[in-house]
Structures are given as C-alpha cells and as structure tokens.
Coordinates of C-alpha atoms and ligand atoms in Angstrom, one line a residue:
M5 CA 42.7 -32.2 -48.6
T6 CA 46.0 -33.6 -50.1
Y7 CA 46.8 -33.6 -53.8
A8 CA 49.6 -35.1 -55.8
Q9 CA 51.3 -32.1 -57.6
I10 CA 53.7 -32.6 -60.5
T11 CA 56.9 -30.9 -59.3
G12 CA 59.4 -32.4 -61.6
W13 CA 59.5 -33.6 -65.2
G14 CA 62.2 -35.2 -67.3
K15 CA 62.8 -37.3 -70.4
C16 CA 65.5 -39.4 -72.0
I17 CA 65.7 -39.5 -75.9
P18 CA 68.3 -41.9 -77.1
P19 CA 70.5 -40.3 -79.7
A20 CA 70.5 -42.8 -82.6
S21 CA 67.6 -42.4 -85.0
I22 CA 66.1 -44.1 -88.1
S23 CA 64.5 -41.9 -90.7
N24 CA 61.7 -43.0 -93.1
D25 CA 64.1 -43.1 -96.0
E26 CA 66.4 -45.4 -94.0
I27 CA 63.5 -47.7 -93.0
S28 CA 62.6 -47.9 -96.7
Q29 CA 65.9 -49.7 -97.2
I30 CA 64.6 -52.5 -95.0
V31 CA 60.8 -52.8 -95.8
D32 CA 58.8 -52.0 -98.9
T33 CA 57.6 -48.6 -97.9
N34 CA 58.5 -44.9 -98.5
D35 CA 58.6 -41.6 -96.7
E36 CA 55.4 -40.3 -98.4
W37 CA 53.3 -43.2 -97.2
I38 CA 54.7 -43.2 -93.6
A39 CA 54.5 -39.5 -93.2
S40 CA 51.0 -39.1 -94.8
R41 CA 49.4 -42.2 -93.1
T42 CA 51.0 -41.9 -89.6
G43 CA 52.7 -38.4 -89.2
I44 CA 56.0 -40.2 -88.3
K45 CA 59.2 -38.9 -89.9
S46 CA 61.7 -40.5 -87.6
R47 CA 62.1 -42.7 -84.5
R48 CA 64.8 -43.3 -82.0
V49 CA 66.5 -46.6 -81.3
S50 CA 68.2 -47.1 -78.0
H51 CA 71.7 -48.3 -77.5
V52 CA 71.1 -48.8 -73.7
S53 CA 68.6 -50.8 -71.6
T54 CA 65.1 -49.8 -70.7
A55 CA 66.3 -49.3 -67.1
D56 CA 69.0 -46.9 -68.3
L57 CA 66.5 -44.9 -70.3
A58 CA 64.2 -44.8 -67.2
T59 CA 67.0 -43.9 -64.9
A60 CA 68.1 -40.9 -66.9
A61 CA 64.5 -39.6 -67.2
A62 CA 63.9 -40.1 -63.5
L63 CA 67.1 -38.4 -62.6
D64 CA 66.1 -35.3 -64.7
A65 CA 62.7 -35.2 -63.1
L66 CA 64.2 -35.4 -59.7
A67 CA 66.6 -32.5 -60.6
C68 CA 63.7 -30.6 -61.9
A69 CA 61.9 -31.0 -58.6
G70 CA 64.9 -30.1 -56.6
I71 CA 64.9 -33.3 -54.6
E72 CA 67.0 -36.5 -54.5
G73 CA 66.3 -40.2 -54.9
K74 CA 66.5 -40.7 -51.1
D75 CA 63.4 -38.5 -50.7
I76 CA 61.2 -40.9 -52.9
D77 CA 58.7 -43.3 -51.3
L78 CA 57.5 -45.1 -54.5
I79 CA 58.8 -45.7 -58.1
L80 CA 56.2 -46.9 -60.6
L81 CA 57.7 -47.9 -64.0
A82 CA 55.2 -48.0 -66.8
T83 CA 56.6 -50.4 -69.4
C84 CA 55.7 -53.3 -71.6
S85 CA 59.4 -53.8 -72.7
P86 CA 61.1 -54.2 -69.3
S87 CA 64.9 -54.9 -69.0
T88 CA 64.3 -57.8 -66.7
M89 CA 61.0 -59.3 -65.5
V90 CA 62.3 -60.9 -62.3
A91 CA 63.6 -58.8 -60.6
N92 CA 61.4 -56.1 -61.8
T93 CA 63.1 -53.3 -63.7
A94 CA 61.8 -50.5 -61.3
S95 CA 64.1 -52.0 -58.7
M96 CA 67.0 -51.3 -61.0
V97 CA 65.8 -47.7 -61.4
Q98 CA 65.4 -47.6 -57.6
K99 CA 69.1 -48.5 -57.2
N100 CA 70.3 -46.3 -59.9
I101 CA 68.6 -43.1 -58.6
G102 CA 69.5 -43.9 -54.9
A103 CA 66.0 -44.2 -53.8
I104 CA 67.0 -46.5 -50.9
G105 CA 64.2 -48.5 -49.5
A106 CA 61.5 -47.0 -51.8
A107 CA 58.8 -49.3 -53.1
A108 CA 59.5 -50.2 -56.7
C109 CA 57.0 -51.8 -59.1
D110 CA 56.6 -52.2 -62.9
T111 CA 53.1 -51.6 -64.3
N112 CA 52.2 -53.0 -67.7
A113 CA 49.1 -51.5 -69.4
A114 CA 51.1 -51.0 -72.8
C115 CA 50.5 -47.6 -74.3
S116 CA 48.1 -46.6 -71.4
G117 CA 50.7 -47.4 -68.8
F118 CA 51.8 -44.0 -67.9
L119 CA 48.3 -42.7 -67.2
Y120 CA 47.5 -45.9 -65.3
A121 CA 50.7 -45.5 -63.1
M122 CA 49.8 -41.8 -62.6
Q123 CA 46.4 -42.8 -61.2
L124 CA 47.9 -45.4 -58.9
A125 CA 50.6 -43.2 -57.5
T126 CA 48.3 -40.2 -57.1
A127 CA 45.8 -42.4 -55.2
Q128 CA 48.5 -43.4 -52.7
I129 CA 49.7 -39.7 -52.2
R130 CA 46.1 -38.5 -51.8
A131 CA 45.3 -41.3 -49.3
G132 CA 48.2 -40.2 -47.2
M133 CA 50.1 -43.5 -47.6
I134 CA 53.2 -41.8 -49.2
K135 CA 54.5 -38.3 -49.8
R136 CA 56.6 -38.5 -52.9
A137 CA 56.6 -40.7 -56.0
V138 CA 58.4 -41.0 -59.3
V139 CA 56.2 -42.1 -62.2
V140 CA 58.4 -43.1 -65.1
A141 CA 57.6 -44.6 -68.5
A142 CA 60.4 -46.2 -70.6
E143 CA 60.2 -48.4 -73.6
R144 CA 62.4 -50.2 -76.1
M145 CA 59.7 -50.9 -78.6
T146 CA 62.2 -51.4 -81.4
W147 CA 63.3 -54.6 -79.6
Y148 CA 59.9 -56.1 -80.4
V149 CA 59.8 -54.9 -84.0
N150 CA 59.6 -57.5 -86.9
W151 CA 61.6 -55.7 -89.5
A152 CA 60.0 -57.8 -92.2
K153 CA 56.4 -56.4 -91.6
R154 CA 56.1 -53.0 -93.1
D155 CA 52.7 -52.2 -91.3
S156 CA 54.1 -52.2 -87.9
A157 CA 57.8 -51.8 -88.4
V158 CA 57.5 -48.1 -89.3
L159 CA 55.5 -47.2 -86.2
F160 CA 57.5 -47.7 -83.1
G161 CA 60.5 -46.1 -81.2
D162 CA 62.4 -46.0 -78.0
G163 CA 62.5 -43.4 -75.2
A164 CA 61.5 -42.5 -71.6
G165 CA 59.7 -39.8 -69.7
A166 CA 59.2 -39.2 -66.0
V167 CA 57.4 -37.0 -63.5
V168 CA 57.8 -36.5 -59.7
L169 CA 54.6 -36.2 -57.7
E170 CA 54.7 -34.6 -54.3
A171 CA 51.9 -34.2 -51.6
S172 CA 50.5 -30.7 -51.7
D173 CA 47.7 -28.7 -50.3
E174 CA 47.1 -27.0 -53.6
P175 CA 44.5 -28.5 -55.9
S176 CA 46.8 -29.8 -58.6
G177 CA 48.1 -32.9 -60.3
L178 CA 45.8 -35.6 -61.5
L179 CA 42.3 -34.3 -60.5
A180 CA 40.1 -36.7 -62.5
S181 CA 40.9 -40.0 -64.2
K182 CA 39.3 -42.9 -65.7
I183 CA 41.1 -46.1 -66.7
G184 CA 39.7 -49.3 -68.2
C185 CA 40.2 -52.3 -70.5
D186 CA 38.1 -53.8 -73.3
T187 CA 39.5 -57.3 -73.1
E188 CA 37.2 -58.9 -75.7
D189 CA 39.4 -57.5 -78.5
R190 CA 42.7 -58.1 -76.8
N191 CA 43.9 -60.3 -79.7
I192 CA 43.9 -57.5 -82.2
L193 CA 47.1 -56.1 -80.6
H194 CA 49.6 -58.5 -79.0
I195 CA 53.1 -59.8 -78.9
A196 CA 53.3 -63.4 -79.9
N197 CA 56.0 -65.8 -78.5
C198 CA 56.4 -64.0 -75.4
G199 CA 55.4 -65.0 -71.8
T200 CA 54.9 -68.1 -69.6
D201 CA 52.1 -69.6 -71.6
L202 CA 54.8 -71.0 -73.8
N203 CA 56.3 -74.4 -73.4
K204 CA 59.8 -73.3 -72.5
Y205 CA 61.2 -76.7 -73.4
E206 CA 60.0 -76.5 -77.1
P207 CA 62.0 -74.4 -79.6
I208 CA 60.0 -71.1 -80.1
G209 CA 60.6 -68.4 -82.7
P210 CA 61.3 -64.8 -81.9
S211 CA 58.7 -62.7 -80.2
D212 CA 56.5 -61.0 -82.9
L213 CA 54.3 -57.9 -82.8
M214 CA 50.8 -58.9 -84.1
F215 CA 48.2 -56.3 -84.8
E216 CA 45.2 -55.2 -86.9
G217 CA 46.0 -51.6 -87.5
R218 CA 42.7 -50.5 -89.0
E219 CA 40.6 -52.1 -86.2
I220 CA 42.8 -50.5 -83.5
F221 CA 42.6 -47.2 -85.2
K222 CA 38.8 -47.2 -85.0
R223 CA 38.7 -48.4 -81.4
A224 CA 41.4 -45.9 -80.3
V225 CA 39.5 -42.9 -81.6
K226 CA 36.2 -44.0 -80.0
G227 CA 37.8 -45.2 -76.8
M228 CA 39.9 -42.2 -76.1
S229 CA 37.3 -39.5 -77.0
Q230 CA 34.7 -41.4 -74.9
A231 CA 37.1 -41.5 -71.9
C232 CA 37.9 -37.8 -72.3
D233 CA 34.2 -37.0 -72.2
D234 CA 33.8 -39.1 -69.0
V235 CA 36.7 -37.4 -67.3
L236 CA 35.3 -33.9 -68.2
T237 CA 32.1 -34.9 -66.6
Q238 CA 33.8 -36.2 -63.5
A239 CA 35.8 -33.0 -63.2
N240 CA 32.8 -30.9 -63.9
L241 CA 34.6 -29.1 -66.7
S242 CA 33.7 -28.3 -70.4
L243 CA 36.1 -28.6 -73.3
D244 CA 36.6 -24.8 -73.3
D245 CA 38.2 -25.1 -69.9
I246 CA 41.0 -27.4 -71.4
H247 CA 44.1 -25.5 -72.4
V248 CA 46.3 -28.4 -73.6
L249 CA 45.6 -31.8 -74.9
V250 CA 48.4 -34.4 -74.5
P251 CA 47.3 -37.5 -76.4
H252 CA 49.1 -40.8 -76.8
Q253 CA 51.2 -40.6 -80.0
A254 CA 50.3 -43.6 -82.0
N255 CA 49.2 -42.0 -85.3
L256 CA 48.7 -38.3 -86.2
R257 CA 45.5 -39.2 -87.9
I258 CA 44.2 -40.8 -84.6
I259 CA 45.2 -37.5 -82.8
Q260 CA 43.4 -35.4 -85.4
A261 CA 40.3 -37.5 -85.3
I262 CA 40.1 -37.2 -81.5
Q263 CA 40.8 -33.5 -81.8
Q264 CA 37.9 -33.2 -84.3
K265 CA 35.5 -35.2 -82.2
L266 CA 36.3 -33.0 -79.1
N267 CA 36.5 -29.9 -81.2
I268 CA 40.0 -28.8 -79.9
A269 CA 42.1 -26.2 -81.8
D270 CA 45.4 -27.3 -83.3
E271 CA 47.4 -24.9 -81.1
K272 CA 46.2 -26.6 -78.0
V273 CA 47.4 -30.1 -79.0
M274 CA 50.8 -31.5 -78.1
V275 CA 52.2 -33.4 -81.1
N276 CA 55.8 -34.9 -81.3
I277 CA 55.0 -38.2 -83.1
D278 CA 57.0 -36.9 -86.1
K279 CA 60.2 -37.1 -84.1
Y280 CA 59.8 -40.3 -82.1
G281 CA 57.0 -42.5 -83.5
N282 CA 55.1 -44.5 -80.9
T283 CA 57.1 -45.2 -77.8
S284 CA 54.1 -46.9 -76.2
A285 CA 53.8 -46.0 -72.4
A286 CA 56.5 -43.3 -72.8
T287 CA 54.7 -41.1 -75.4
I288 CA 52.6 -39.1 -72.9
A289 CA 55.4 -38.8 -70.4
I290 CA 57.8 -37.4 -73.1
A291 CA 55.0 -35.2 -74.6
L292 CA 54.1 -33.8 -71.2
C293 CA 57.7 -32.9 -70.6
E294 CA 58.2 -31.2 -74.0
A295 CA 54.9 -29.4 -73.7
V296 CA 56.3 -27.7 -70.5
E297 CA 59.6 -27.1 -72.2
N298 CA 58.1 -25.5 -75.3
G299 CA 55.8 -23.2 -73.3
L300 CA 52.5 -25.0 -74.3
I301 CA 51.8 -25.8 -70.6
K302 CA 51.6 -22.6 -68.6
P303 CA 51.2 -22.1 -64.8
H304 CA 47.9 -23.6 -63.6
A305 CA 47.1 -25.0 -67.1
N306 CA 44.2 -27.5 -67.5
I307 CA 45.6 -30.6 -69.3
M308 CA 43.7 -33.4 -70.8
S309 CA 45.5 -36.6 -71.7
A310 CA 44.3 -39.8 -73.2
A311 CA 45.8 -43.1 -74.2
F312 CA 44.9 -46.5 -75.7
G313 CA 46.9 -49.7 -76.1
A314 CA 47.2 -53.5 -75.9
G315 CA 44.7 -55.1 -73.6
L316 CA 42.8 -53.2 -75.0
T317 CA 43.6 -50.7 -72.3
W318 CA 42.4 -47.1 -72.3
A319 CA 42.8 -44.1 -70.0
A320 CA 42.0 -40.4 -69.8
S321 CA 43.1 -38.0 -67.2
Y322 CA 42.6 -34.3 -66.2
I323 CA 45.8 -32.8 -64.8
K324 CA 46.1 -29.4 -63.2
W325 CA 49.5 -28.0 -63.5
G326 CA 51.0 -26.1 -60.5
E327 CA 52.6 -22.7 -60.6
R328 CA 56.2 -23.6 -61.7
V329 CA 57.0 -24.3 -65.3
T330 CA 60.8 -24.1 -65.0
P331 CA 63.0 -26.7 -63.4
I332 CA 64.7 -26.0 -60.1
N333 CA 67.8 -27.7 -61.4
A334 CA 68.5 -28.1 -65.1
P335 CA 68.5 -31.6 -66.7
S336 CA 72.0 -33.1 -66.6
A337 CA 71.6 -37.0 -66.8
T338 CA 73.6 -38.4 -69.6
L339 CA 73.7 -41.8 -71.4
P340 CA 77.0 -43.6 -72.3
P341 CA 78.1 -42.4 -75.7
C342 CA 76.6 -44.2 -78.8
D343 CA 79.1 -45.1 -81.6
K344 CA 76.5 -46.6 -83.9
T345 CA 73.9 -45.3 -86.3
G346 CA 70.3 -46.4 -85.9
L347 CA 70.6 -48.8 -88.7
E348 CA 73.7 -50.3 -87.3
L349 CA 71.9 -50.8 -83.9
I350 CA 69.1 -52.8 -85.5
A351 CA 71.3 -54.6 -88.2
E352 CA 71.4 -58.0 -86.4
S353 CA 67.6 -57.9 -85.7
V354 CA 66.9 -57.0 -89.3
R355 CA 69.0 -60.0 -90.5
H356 CA 67.0 -62.3 -88.2
C357 CA 63.7 -61.0 -89.4
V358 CA 64.6 -61.2 -93.0
D359 CA 66.0 -64.7 -92.8
Q360 CA 62.7 -66.0 -91.2
Ligands
COA22 C1 48.9 -49.1 -89.2 C2 48.3 -48.0 -89.8 C3 49.3 -46.8 -89.9 C4 47.9 -48.4 -91.2 O1 47.2 -47.3 -91.8 P1 45.9 -47.5 -92.7 O2 45.6 -46.2 -93.3 O3 44.9 -48.1 -91.7 O4 46.3 -48.4 -93.8 P2 45.7 -49.9 -94.1 O5 46.1 -50.9 -93.1 O6 44.3 -49.7 -94.4 O7 46.6 -50.3 -95.4 C5 46.4 -49.5 -96.6 C6 47.5 -50.0 -97.6 O8 48.7 -49.6 -97.2 C7 49.6 -50.8 -97.2 N1 50.6 -50.5 -96.2 C8 50.6 -50.9 -94.9 N2 51.8 -50.5 -94.3 C9 52.5 -49.8 -95.3 C10 53.8 -49.3 -95.3 N3 54.5 -49.1 -94.2 N4 54.2 -48.7 -96.4 C11 53.5 -48.8 -97.6 N5 52.3 -49.3 -97.6 C12 51.8 -49.9 -96.5 C13 48.7 -51.9 -96.9 O9 49.3 -53.2 -97.4 C14 47.5 -51.6 -97.7 O10 47.6 -51.9 -99.1 P3 46.5 -52.5 -99.9 O11 45.4 -51.4 -99.9 O12 47.1 -52.7 -101.3 O13 46.0 -53.7 -99.3 C15 47.1 -47.5 -89.0 O14 46.0 -48.3 -89.2 C16 47.3 -47.3 -87.6 O15 48.1 -46.4 -87.2 N6 46.8 -48.1 -86.7 C17 46.9 -48.0 -85.3 C18 48.4 -48.3 -84.9 C19 48.5 -49.1 -83.6 O16 48.1 -50.1 -83.5 N7 49.4 -48.6 -82.7 C20 49.6 -49.3 -81.5 C21 48.6 -49.2 -80.5 S1 48.2 -47.7 -79.9

C-alpha cells in the first residue's frame, strides 16, 4: 500500500503587523473587545503578493524535505485571494520554485482549502498517479477587508504555509478525511462585488466582505465537531488516540467550543490565532508547521484537524506524522525587505473604505 507522508513543512509570515490598539485607530473597537471575543491580538499584512508568500512557504517546505522543485509532480495552491485568476497563481509558484513541468492548480474552498487540497493531493499519490506534491495555502485576506466594518475588519490577516507530500510505504500522512459543503447557507459568508456574475461594463464598487458572524460561529462549531467525529469513526480511533488538534483559527471561542465538545485537553490544542488572526486557508498550514517547530507534534503523532469556511465548506482530517520532526535543511527563503508599517500598508485601502 502507498501512503502520502508529510516530509517537509514551511511557512511565510510577512513582517508588518497591525495590533488591536492600531486597528482601534481605524474602526470603533478596542483591544479588550477583540482579544476577549476572538483571541486575536495582532495580524500580519503582506507587502508582497499571494504568489510570493506561497513561494517562500513552498521553498522552505522543500528545503525541510531535502528535495528540490524539479522533483515535484503537482502543486496545489489553496487560496481564495489569488494573485491572478488567469493564469492561475499556482503556475507562478511552479515557476518560482523551479518545478518545471509539474501540474499546478489553485483550489478555492476558502478556509477549508488546505484540508481539501491535502485530500486531493494525497489521493493522487495513494493511487500511484504521482510521487511528490507540494500543498501550499497562501492568503492576503487584508486585501478584501472593508476597514469601515468593525465586525470583520478585526478578524483577518495574511500569511502562507506549505507541506511536501511524498509516496511512502509507511502508514502516515492523511489517513482519513471528510470534506463537504452546506451550500444552502452560502450567503452568510461571501465577498460581494467579485467575480464574473458582475456586468463588467457597469461601474461596480470595491469588493466587500459580507458575513453574519454569529450564524457562522454556530455552524462552525457544529460542522467541525461533527466532521471530527466522522473522521474518527472512519479511522477507527477514539479521541484518546489523538495527540494534537490543529483547528482552523477563526476565533478562539470557536476553537474552545470544539475542544469542549470533543473533550480535548488544552495542552493538545495548537493555537496561534493571537499572532495572526484568521488567514483563511493558510491557518492550518501555518499552525501545523508551528506545532512541529514548537514540539507539540512528536514522531508518529496522531493529529486531528478541522476547518470551516465560505461555501459553507467544511473538512476534517486525521494525519499520522512520520518519524522526522526536524528539517533536513533549515528554512532560508526570504521576502524582499518591507519598509512600511502595517498601518502604512493599508492606508490607501482605509482611505477608500472610509470615503464610501
Ligand atoms: C464576528 C464575531 C467575532 C462576533 O462576535 P460575537 O460575540 O458573535 O458578537 P456579536 O456579533 O454578537 O456582537 C456583539 C456586539 O459587539 C459589537 N461588535 C461587533 N464587532 C465589534 C468590534 N470589532 N468591536 C467592538 N464591538 C463590536 C456588535 O455591534 C454587537 O453590539 P450590540 O450588542 O450593541 O449590537 C464572531 O461571531 C465570530 O468570530 N464569527 C465567526 C467569524 C467568521 O465568520 N470567520 C470567517 C469564516 S471561518
């Protein structure tokens, strides 16, 4: 039997950040509200493109695996904030990492995108169609933010994470997975003024993030815990067998509610929403990478992961880690220097939103 082991992991965290106090200069909010209602203290804002973030994360994942771009058969880029839609952004990543001739495809399942892409790439490796894949999730969610709306403006951030999957005889990688979509509720979370449904000859306003936070919150808790239960049954495991939970980072209270439903102890749960906010598809990819770096993921760990996002897509996965928890080559990808603060990077966008 062939499995798709995770042999490399990497991330790209853009340097400029916006603290809660800084965001309180733009919308009517404060650090106490944001931290207590969401767990977020800061978020990153990127000075480079989604393709650049994805490239840096993918290069570090390749270094970690000790292989090069030319060894890769497939690149799946999970993103709902692509640099370009045609040509797809994955093709730019393919070029940047030197994965000459590899298949390159963007997958958009919003916040569930990384787990969707993991399932798609794993299935191809396990079917013997390909040997090695890079699954990368990269987002510039701050590009979408309407800085006049305090409920959503405080939530999102930019960043990228990536893994390398390689064919292996060892039972490891994504061993059970369930992905789905509850489309009836798709309007409670969407980006308006974006896409080919628009009449491109009519003047249209800027794209705008529309959402019903409280409704999404309820559905996220229910959807993710149900999906986790299904995956445990599929894998014939009990919750006691799970060593680490790597949940989508949308709101600390959503994570805690799932944790409570599943009865998982605090020390088993990977949380980094305080530093980055919600980076959509990238949250789980970044959190997975940091969970290995900080020693939460140990050799042969059983990892449960769950996500929820626009669509309303949902996903849960059981991942078995391999033996190695240290990179073969240290991460060394760099971004061009950033000479602006987070507030300076969003200044023009803030001006437009406030003028509306
Ligand atoms: C958005 C979210 C943080 C709001 O938290 P909440 O506890 O549900 O808060 P509510 O929406 O009930 O609002 C409570 C009050 O806080 C106010 N409020 C909303 N945003 C605020 C902010 N940034 N600062 C201060 N007050 C705020 C509301 O206006 C409301 O005031 P009111 O009671 O006077 O009407 C939460 O619902 C959430 O995280 N939802 C899911 C997020 C999501 O969709 N992520 C993307 C997909 S995964």
